[in-house]
PDB file of C-alpha atoms in Angstrom:
ATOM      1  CA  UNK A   1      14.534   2.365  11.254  1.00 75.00           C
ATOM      2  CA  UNK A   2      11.314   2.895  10.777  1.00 84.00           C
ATOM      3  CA  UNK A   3       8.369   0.080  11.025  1.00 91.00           C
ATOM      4  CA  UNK A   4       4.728  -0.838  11.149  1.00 95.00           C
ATOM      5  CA  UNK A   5       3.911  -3.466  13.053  1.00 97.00           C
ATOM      6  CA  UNK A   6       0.019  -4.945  13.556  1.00 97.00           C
ATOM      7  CA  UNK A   7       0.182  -8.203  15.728  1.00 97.00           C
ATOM      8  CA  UNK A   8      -2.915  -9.637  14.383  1.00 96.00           C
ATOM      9  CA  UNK A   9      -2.336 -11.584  11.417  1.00 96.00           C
ATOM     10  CA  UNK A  10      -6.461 -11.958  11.189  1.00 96.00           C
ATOM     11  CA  UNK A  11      -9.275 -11.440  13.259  1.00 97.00           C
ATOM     12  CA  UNK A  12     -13.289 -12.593  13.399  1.00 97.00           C
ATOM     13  CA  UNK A  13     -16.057 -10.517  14.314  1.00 97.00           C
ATOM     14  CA  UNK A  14     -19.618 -11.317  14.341  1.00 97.00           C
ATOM     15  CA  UNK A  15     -21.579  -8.662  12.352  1.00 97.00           C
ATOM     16  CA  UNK A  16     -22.749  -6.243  14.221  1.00 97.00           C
ATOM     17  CA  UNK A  17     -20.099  -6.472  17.099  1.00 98.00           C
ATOM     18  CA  UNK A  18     -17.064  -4.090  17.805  1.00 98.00           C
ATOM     19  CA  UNK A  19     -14.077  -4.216  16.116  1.00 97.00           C
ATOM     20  CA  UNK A  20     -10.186  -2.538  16.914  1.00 98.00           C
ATOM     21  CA  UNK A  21      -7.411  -3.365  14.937  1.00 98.00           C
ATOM     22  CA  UNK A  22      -4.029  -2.869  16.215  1.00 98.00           C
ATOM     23  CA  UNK A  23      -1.470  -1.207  14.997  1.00 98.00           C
ATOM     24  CA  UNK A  24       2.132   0.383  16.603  1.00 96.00           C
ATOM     25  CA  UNK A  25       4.576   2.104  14.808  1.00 94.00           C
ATOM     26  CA  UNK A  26       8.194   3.029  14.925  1.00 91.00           C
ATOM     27  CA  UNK A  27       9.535   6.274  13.864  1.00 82.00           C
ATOM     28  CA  UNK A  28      11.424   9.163  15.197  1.00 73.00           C
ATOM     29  CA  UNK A  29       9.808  11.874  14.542  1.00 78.00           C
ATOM     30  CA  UNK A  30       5.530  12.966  14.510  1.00 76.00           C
ATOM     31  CA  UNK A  31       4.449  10.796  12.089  1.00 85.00           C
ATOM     32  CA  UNK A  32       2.076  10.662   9.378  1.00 90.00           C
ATOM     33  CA  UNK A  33      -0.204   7.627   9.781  1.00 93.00           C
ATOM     34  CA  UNK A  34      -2.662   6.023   7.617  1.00 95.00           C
ATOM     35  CA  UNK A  35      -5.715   3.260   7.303  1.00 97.00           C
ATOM     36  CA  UNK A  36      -5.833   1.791   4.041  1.00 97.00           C
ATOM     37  CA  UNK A  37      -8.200  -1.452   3.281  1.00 97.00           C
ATOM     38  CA  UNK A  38      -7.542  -3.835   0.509  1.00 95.00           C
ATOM     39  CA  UNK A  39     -10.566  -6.023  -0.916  1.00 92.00           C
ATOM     40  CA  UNK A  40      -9.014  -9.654  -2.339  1.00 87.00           C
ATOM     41  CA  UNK A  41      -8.042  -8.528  -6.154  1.00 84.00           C
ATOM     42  CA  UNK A  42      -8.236  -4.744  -5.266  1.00 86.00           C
ATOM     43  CA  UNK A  43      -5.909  -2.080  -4.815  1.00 88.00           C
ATOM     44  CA  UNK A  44      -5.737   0.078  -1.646  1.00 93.00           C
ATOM     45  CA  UNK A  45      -8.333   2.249  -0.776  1.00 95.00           C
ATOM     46  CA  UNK A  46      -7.392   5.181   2.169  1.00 95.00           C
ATOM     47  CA  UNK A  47      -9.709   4.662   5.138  1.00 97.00           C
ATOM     48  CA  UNK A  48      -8.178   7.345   7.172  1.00 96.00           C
ATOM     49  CA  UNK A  49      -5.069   9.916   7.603  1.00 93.00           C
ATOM     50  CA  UNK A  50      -3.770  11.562  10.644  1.00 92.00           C
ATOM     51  CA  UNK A  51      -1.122  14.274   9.937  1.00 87.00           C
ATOM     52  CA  UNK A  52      -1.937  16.608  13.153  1.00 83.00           C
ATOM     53  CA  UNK A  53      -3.859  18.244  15.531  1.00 84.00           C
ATOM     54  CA  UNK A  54      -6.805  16.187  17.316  1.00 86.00           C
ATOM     55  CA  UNK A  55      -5.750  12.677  18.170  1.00 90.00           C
ATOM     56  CA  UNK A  56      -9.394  10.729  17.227  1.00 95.00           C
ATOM     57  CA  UNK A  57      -9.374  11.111  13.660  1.00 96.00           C
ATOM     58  CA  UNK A  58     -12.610  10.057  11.520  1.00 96.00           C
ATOM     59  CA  UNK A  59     -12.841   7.870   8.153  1.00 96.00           C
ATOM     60  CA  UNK A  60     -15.189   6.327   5.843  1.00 95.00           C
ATOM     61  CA  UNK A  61     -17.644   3.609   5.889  1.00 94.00           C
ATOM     62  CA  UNK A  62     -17.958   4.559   9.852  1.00 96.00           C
ATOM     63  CA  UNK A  63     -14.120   3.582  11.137  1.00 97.00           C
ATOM     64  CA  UNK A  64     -12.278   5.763  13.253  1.00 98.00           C
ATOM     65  CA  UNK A  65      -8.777   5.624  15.274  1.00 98.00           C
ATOM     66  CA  UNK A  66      -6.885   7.124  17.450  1.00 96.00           C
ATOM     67  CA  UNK A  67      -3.191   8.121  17.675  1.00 94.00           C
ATOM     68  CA  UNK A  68      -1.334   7.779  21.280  1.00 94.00           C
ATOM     69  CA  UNK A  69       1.901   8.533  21.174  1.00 91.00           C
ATOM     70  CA  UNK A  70       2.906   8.005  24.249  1.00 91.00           C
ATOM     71  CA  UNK A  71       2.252   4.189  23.300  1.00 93.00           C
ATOM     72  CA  UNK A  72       3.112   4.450  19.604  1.00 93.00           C
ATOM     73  CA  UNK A  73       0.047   3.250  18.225  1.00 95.00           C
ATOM     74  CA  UNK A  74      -2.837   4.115  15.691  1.00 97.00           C
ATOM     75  CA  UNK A  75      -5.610   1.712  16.158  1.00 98.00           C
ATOM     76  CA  UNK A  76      -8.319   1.389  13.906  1.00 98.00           C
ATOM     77  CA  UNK A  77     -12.040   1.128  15.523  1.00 98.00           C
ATOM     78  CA  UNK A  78     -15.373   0.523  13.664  1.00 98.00           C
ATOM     79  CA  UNK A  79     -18.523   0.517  16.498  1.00 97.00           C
ATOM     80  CA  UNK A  80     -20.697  -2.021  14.723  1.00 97.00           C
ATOM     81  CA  UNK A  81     -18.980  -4.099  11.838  1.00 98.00           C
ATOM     82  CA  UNK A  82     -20.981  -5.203   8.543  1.00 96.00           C
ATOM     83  CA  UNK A  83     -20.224  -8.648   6.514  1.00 96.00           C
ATOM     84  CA  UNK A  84     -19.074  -6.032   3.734  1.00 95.00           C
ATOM     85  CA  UNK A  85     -15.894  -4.655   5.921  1.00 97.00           C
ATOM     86  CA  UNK A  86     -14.568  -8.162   5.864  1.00 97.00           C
ATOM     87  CA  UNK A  87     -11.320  -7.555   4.000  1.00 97.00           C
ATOM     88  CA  UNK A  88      -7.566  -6.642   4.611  1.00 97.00           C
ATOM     89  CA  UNK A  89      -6.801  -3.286   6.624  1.00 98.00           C
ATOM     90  CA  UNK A  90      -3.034  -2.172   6.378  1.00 98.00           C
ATOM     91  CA  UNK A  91      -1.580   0.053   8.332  1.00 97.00           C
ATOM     92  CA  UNK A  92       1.116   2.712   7.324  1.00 95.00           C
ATOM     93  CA  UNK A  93       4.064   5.222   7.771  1.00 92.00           C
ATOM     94  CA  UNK A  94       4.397   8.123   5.971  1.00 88.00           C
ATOM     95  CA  UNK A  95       8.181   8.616   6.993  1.00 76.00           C
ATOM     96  CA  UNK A  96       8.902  12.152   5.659  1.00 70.00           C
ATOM     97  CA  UNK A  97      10.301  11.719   2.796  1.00 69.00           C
ATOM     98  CA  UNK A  98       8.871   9.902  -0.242  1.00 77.00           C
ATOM     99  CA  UNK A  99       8.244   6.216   1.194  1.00 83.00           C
ATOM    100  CA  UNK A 100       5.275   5.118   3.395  1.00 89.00           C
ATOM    101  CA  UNK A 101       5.815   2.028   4.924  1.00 91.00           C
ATOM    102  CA  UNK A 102       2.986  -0.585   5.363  1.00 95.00           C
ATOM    103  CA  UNK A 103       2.917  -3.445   7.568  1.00 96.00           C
ATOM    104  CA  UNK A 104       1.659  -6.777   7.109  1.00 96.00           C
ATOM    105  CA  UNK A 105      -2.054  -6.555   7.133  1.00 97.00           C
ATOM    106  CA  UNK A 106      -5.103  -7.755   9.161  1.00 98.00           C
ATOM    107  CA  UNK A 107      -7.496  -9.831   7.514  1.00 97.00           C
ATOM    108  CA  UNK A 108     -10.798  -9.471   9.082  1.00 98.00           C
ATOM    109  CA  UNK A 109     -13.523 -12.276   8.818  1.00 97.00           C
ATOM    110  CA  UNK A 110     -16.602 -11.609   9.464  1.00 97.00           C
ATOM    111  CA  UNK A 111     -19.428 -14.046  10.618  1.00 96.00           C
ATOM    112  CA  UNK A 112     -23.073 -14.040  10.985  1.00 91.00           C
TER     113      UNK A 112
ATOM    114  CA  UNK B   1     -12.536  10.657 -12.697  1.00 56.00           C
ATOM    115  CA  UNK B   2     -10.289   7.859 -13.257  1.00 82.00           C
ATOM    116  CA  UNK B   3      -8.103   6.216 -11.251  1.00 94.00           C
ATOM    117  CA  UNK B   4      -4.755   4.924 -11.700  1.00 97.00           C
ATOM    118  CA  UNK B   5      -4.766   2.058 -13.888  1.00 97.00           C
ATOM    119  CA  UNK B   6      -2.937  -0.316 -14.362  1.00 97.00           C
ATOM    120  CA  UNK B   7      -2.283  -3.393 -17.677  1.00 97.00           C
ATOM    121  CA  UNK B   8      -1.906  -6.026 -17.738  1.00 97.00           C
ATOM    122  CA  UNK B   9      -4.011  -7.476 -14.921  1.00 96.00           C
ATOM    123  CA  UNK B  10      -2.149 -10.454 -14.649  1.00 97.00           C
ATOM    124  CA  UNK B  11       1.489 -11.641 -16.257  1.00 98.00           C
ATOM    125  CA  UNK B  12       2.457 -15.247 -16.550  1.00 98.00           C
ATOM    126  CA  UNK B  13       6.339 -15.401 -17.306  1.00 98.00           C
ATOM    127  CA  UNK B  14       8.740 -18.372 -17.830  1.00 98.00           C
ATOM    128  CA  UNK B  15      11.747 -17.941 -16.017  1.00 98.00           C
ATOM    129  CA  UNK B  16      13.860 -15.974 -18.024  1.00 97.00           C
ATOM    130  CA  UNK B  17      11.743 -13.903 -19.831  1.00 98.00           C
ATOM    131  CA  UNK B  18      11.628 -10.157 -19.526  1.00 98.00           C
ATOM    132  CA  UNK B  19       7.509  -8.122 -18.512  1.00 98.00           C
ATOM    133  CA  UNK B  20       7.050  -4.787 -19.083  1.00 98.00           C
ATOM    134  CA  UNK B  21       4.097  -3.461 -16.383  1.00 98.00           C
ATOM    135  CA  UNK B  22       2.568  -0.520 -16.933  1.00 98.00           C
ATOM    136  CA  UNK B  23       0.481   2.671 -14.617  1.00 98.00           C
ATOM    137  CA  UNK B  24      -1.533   5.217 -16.301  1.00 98.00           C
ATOM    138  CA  UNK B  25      -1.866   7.460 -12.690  1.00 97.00           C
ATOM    139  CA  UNK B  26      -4.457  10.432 -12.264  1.00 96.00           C
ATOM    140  CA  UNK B  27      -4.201  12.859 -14.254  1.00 94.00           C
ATOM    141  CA  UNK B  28      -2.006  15.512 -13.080  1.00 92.00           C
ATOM    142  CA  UNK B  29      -0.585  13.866  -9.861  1.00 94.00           C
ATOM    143  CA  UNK B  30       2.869  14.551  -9.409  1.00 93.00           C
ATOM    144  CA  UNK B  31       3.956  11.804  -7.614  1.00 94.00           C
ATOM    145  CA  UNK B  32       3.933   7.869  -8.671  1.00 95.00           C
ATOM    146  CA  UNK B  33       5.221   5.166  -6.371  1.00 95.00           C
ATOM    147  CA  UNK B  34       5.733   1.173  -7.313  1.00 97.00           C
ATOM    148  CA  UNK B  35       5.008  -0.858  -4.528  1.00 97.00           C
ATOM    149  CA  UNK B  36       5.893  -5.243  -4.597  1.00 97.00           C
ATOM    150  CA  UNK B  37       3.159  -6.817  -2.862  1.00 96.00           C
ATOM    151  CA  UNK B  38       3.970 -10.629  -2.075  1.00 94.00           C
ATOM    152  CA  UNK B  39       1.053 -13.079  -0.783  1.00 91.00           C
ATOM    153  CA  UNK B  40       0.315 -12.373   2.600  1.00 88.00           C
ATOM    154  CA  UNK B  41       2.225  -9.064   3.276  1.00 92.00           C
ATOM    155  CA  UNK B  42       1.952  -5.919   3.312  1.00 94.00           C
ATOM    156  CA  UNK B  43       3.216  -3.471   0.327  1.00 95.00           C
ATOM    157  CA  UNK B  44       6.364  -3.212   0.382  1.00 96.00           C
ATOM    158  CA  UNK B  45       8.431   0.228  -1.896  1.00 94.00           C
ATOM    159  CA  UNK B  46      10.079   0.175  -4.766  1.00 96.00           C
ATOM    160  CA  UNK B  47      10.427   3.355  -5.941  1.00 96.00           C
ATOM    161  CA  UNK B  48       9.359   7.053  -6.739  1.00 94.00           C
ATOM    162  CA  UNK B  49       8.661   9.364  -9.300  1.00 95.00           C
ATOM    163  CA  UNK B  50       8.542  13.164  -9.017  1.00 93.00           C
ATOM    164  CA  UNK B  51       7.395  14.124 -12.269  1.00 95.00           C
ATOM    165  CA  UNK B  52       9.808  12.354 -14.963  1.00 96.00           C
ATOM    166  CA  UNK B  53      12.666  12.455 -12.331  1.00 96.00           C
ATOM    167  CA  UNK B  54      13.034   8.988 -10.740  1.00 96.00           C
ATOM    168  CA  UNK B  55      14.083  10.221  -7.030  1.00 93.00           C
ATOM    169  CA  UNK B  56      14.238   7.175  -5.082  1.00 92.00           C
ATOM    170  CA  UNK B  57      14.475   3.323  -6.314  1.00 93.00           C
ATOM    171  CA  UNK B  58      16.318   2.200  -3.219  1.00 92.00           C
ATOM    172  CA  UNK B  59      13.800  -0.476  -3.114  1.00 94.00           C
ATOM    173  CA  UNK B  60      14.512  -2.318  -6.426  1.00 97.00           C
ATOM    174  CA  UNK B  61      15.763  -5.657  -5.494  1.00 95.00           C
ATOM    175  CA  UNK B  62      18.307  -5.930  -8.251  1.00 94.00           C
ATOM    176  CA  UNK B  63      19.367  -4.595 -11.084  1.00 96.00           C
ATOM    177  CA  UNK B  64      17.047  -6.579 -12.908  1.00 98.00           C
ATOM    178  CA  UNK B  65      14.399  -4.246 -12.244  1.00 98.00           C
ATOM    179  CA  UNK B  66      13.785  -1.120 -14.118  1.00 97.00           C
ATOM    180  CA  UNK B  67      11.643   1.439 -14.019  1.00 98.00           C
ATOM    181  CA  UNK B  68      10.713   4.522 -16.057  1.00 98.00           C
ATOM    182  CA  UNK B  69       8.067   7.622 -16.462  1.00 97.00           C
ATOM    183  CA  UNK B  70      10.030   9.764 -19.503  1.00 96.00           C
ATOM    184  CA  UNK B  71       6.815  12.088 -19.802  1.00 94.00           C
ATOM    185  CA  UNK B  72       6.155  12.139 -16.304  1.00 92.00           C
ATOM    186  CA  UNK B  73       2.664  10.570 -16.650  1.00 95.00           C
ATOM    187  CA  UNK B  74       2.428   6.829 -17.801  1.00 98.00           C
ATOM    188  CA  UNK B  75       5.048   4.608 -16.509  1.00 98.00           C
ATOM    189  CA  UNK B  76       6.736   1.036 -16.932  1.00 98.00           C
ATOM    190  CA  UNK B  77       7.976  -1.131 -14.661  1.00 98.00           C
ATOM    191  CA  UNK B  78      10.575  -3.298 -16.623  1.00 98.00           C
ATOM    192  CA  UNK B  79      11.657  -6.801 -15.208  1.00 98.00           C
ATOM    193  CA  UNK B  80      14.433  -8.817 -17.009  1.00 98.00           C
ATOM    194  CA  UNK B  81      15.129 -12.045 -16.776  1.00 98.00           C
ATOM    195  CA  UNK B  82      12.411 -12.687 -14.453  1.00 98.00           C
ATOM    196  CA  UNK B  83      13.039 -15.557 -11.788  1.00 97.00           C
ATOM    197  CA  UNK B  84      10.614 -17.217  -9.154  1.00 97.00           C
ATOM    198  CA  UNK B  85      10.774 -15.105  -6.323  1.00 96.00           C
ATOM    199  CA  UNK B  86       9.703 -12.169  -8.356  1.00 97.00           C
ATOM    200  CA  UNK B  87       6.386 -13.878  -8.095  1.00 97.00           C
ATOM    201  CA  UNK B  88       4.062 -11.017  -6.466  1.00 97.00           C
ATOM    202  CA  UNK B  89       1.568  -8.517  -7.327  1.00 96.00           C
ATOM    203  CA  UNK B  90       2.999  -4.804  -8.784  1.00 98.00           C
ATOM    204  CA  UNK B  91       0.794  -2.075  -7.448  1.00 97.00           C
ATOM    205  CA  UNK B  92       1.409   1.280  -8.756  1.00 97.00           C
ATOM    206  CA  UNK B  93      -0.168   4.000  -6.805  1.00 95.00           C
ATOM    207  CA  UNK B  94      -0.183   8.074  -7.324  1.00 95.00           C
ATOM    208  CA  UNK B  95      -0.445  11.225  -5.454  1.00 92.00           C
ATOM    209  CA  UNK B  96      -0.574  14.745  -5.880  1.00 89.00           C
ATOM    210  CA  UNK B  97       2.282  15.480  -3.159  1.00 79.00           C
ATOM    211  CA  UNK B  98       5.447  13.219  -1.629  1.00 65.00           C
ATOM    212  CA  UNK B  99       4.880  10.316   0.038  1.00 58.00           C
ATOM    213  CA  UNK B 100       3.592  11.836   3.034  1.00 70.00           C
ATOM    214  CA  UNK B 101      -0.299  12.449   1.281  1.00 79.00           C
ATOM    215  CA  UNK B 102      -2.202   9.504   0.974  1.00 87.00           C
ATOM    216  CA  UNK B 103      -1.486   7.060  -2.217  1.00 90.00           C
ATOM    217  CA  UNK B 104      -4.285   6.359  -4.804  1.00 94.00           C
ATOM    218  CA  UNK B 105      -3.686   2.895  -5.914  1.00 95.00           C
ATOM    219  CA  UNK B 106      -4.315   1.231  -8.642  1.00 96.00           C
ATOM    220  CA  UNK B 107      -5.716  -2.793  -8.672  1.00 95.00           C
ATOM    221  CA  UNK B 108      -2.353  -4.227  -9.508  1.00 96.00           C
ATOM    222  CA  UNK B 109      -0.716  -6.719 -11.797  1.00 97.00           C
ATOM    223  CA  UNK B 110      -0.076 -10.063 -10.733  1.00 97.00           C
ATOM    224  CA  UNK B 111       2.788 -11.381 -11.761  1.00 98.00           C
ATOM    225  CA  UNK B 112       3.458 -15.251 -11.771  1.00 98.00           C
ATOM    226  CA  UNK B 113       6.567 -16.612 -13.124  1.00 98.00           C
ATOM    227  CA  UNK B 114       7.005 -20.577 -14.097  1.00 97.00           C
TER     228      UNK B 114
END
């Protein structure tokens, strides 16, 4: 069956540092894989999409991540992180038919 | 333009009592998903719209829940008899392909039931 898993329930940067999400997926086939961040009361908004071709795909407000399949994984990467990113960052499977699946978040903190 | 929107914001329901939710998506997006979003997880499906046609609501929990889109632009997500545990937020979210394109999302409506 197919599944999204991201390890870290939440994470702190200080502003300014590096930040990498994790996220590893299960699913049969080449998937479609997303980003999505959710601010506290919000809906989602799409960060990023990969659906092909080059592996390092780029997304708003500066993130970025890369697909390896070889290690089933589509982590998220921001070089220099702002107190404004602090939010939650869900990762998700579009599975080829009509459901993506999301799993169960990140919650980033962000100190100064 | 606008986004998919979504009334009411929050929904406080004795046990028992039956909600109506509703989604206004973008305008002219094919697609419209329900998600169930409980504290501290991740989205998790309901079901799908392809224009009117509901083609997947293998994620409804029971028969208690309900959903419609009879024009193939606004629709409701019905609960009867509401009970505790379907405590969550309701996001609704559109698209203008299948579930594969990335999901506009409205802000939800929280749903608390006493």
């Amino acid at each position: 069956a197919q599944s999204v898993t991201q390890p870290d329930i939440h994470i702190t940067v200080s502003e300014g540092a590096s930040l990498e999400l994790r996220c590893n997926y299960s699913y049969g086939a080449t998937p479609y894989l997303f980003w999505y961040v959710q601010s506290p009361g919000q809906g989602l908004q799409l960060l990023l999409k990969y659906f092909s071709g080059d592996t390092l795909v780029q997304g708003i407000k500066g993130f970025e991540a890369e697909f390896k399949r070889s290690q089933s994984s589509f982590n998220l990467r921001k070089p220099s992180v702002h107190w404004s990113d602090a939010a939650e960052y869900f990762c998700a499977v579009g599975t080829g038919g009509f459901k993506t699946i999301f799993g169960a978040g990140t919650r980033l903190f962000v100190k100064a | 333009g606008a986004g998919v929107s979504q009334s009411p914001r929050y929904k406080v329901a004795k046990r028992g009592q039956d909600v109506a939710l509703r989604c206004d998506p973008i305008s002219g997006h094919v697609s419209l998903f329900w998600y169930q979003q409980a504290l501290g997880q991740g989205p998790e499906f309901l079901t799908y719209f392809q224009n009117e046609a509901q083609l997947d609501k293998s994620g409804l929990p029971s028969d208690r829940f309900f959903a419609e889109r009879p024009e193939g632009s606004v629709s409701t997500l019905k609960i009867q008899r509401t009970q505790q545990e379907d405590s969550a937020v309701y996001l609704c979210a559109s698209s203008p392909g299948d579930g594969n394109s990335p999901l506009h999302f409205g802000n939800g409506t929280r749903l608390t039931v006493t």
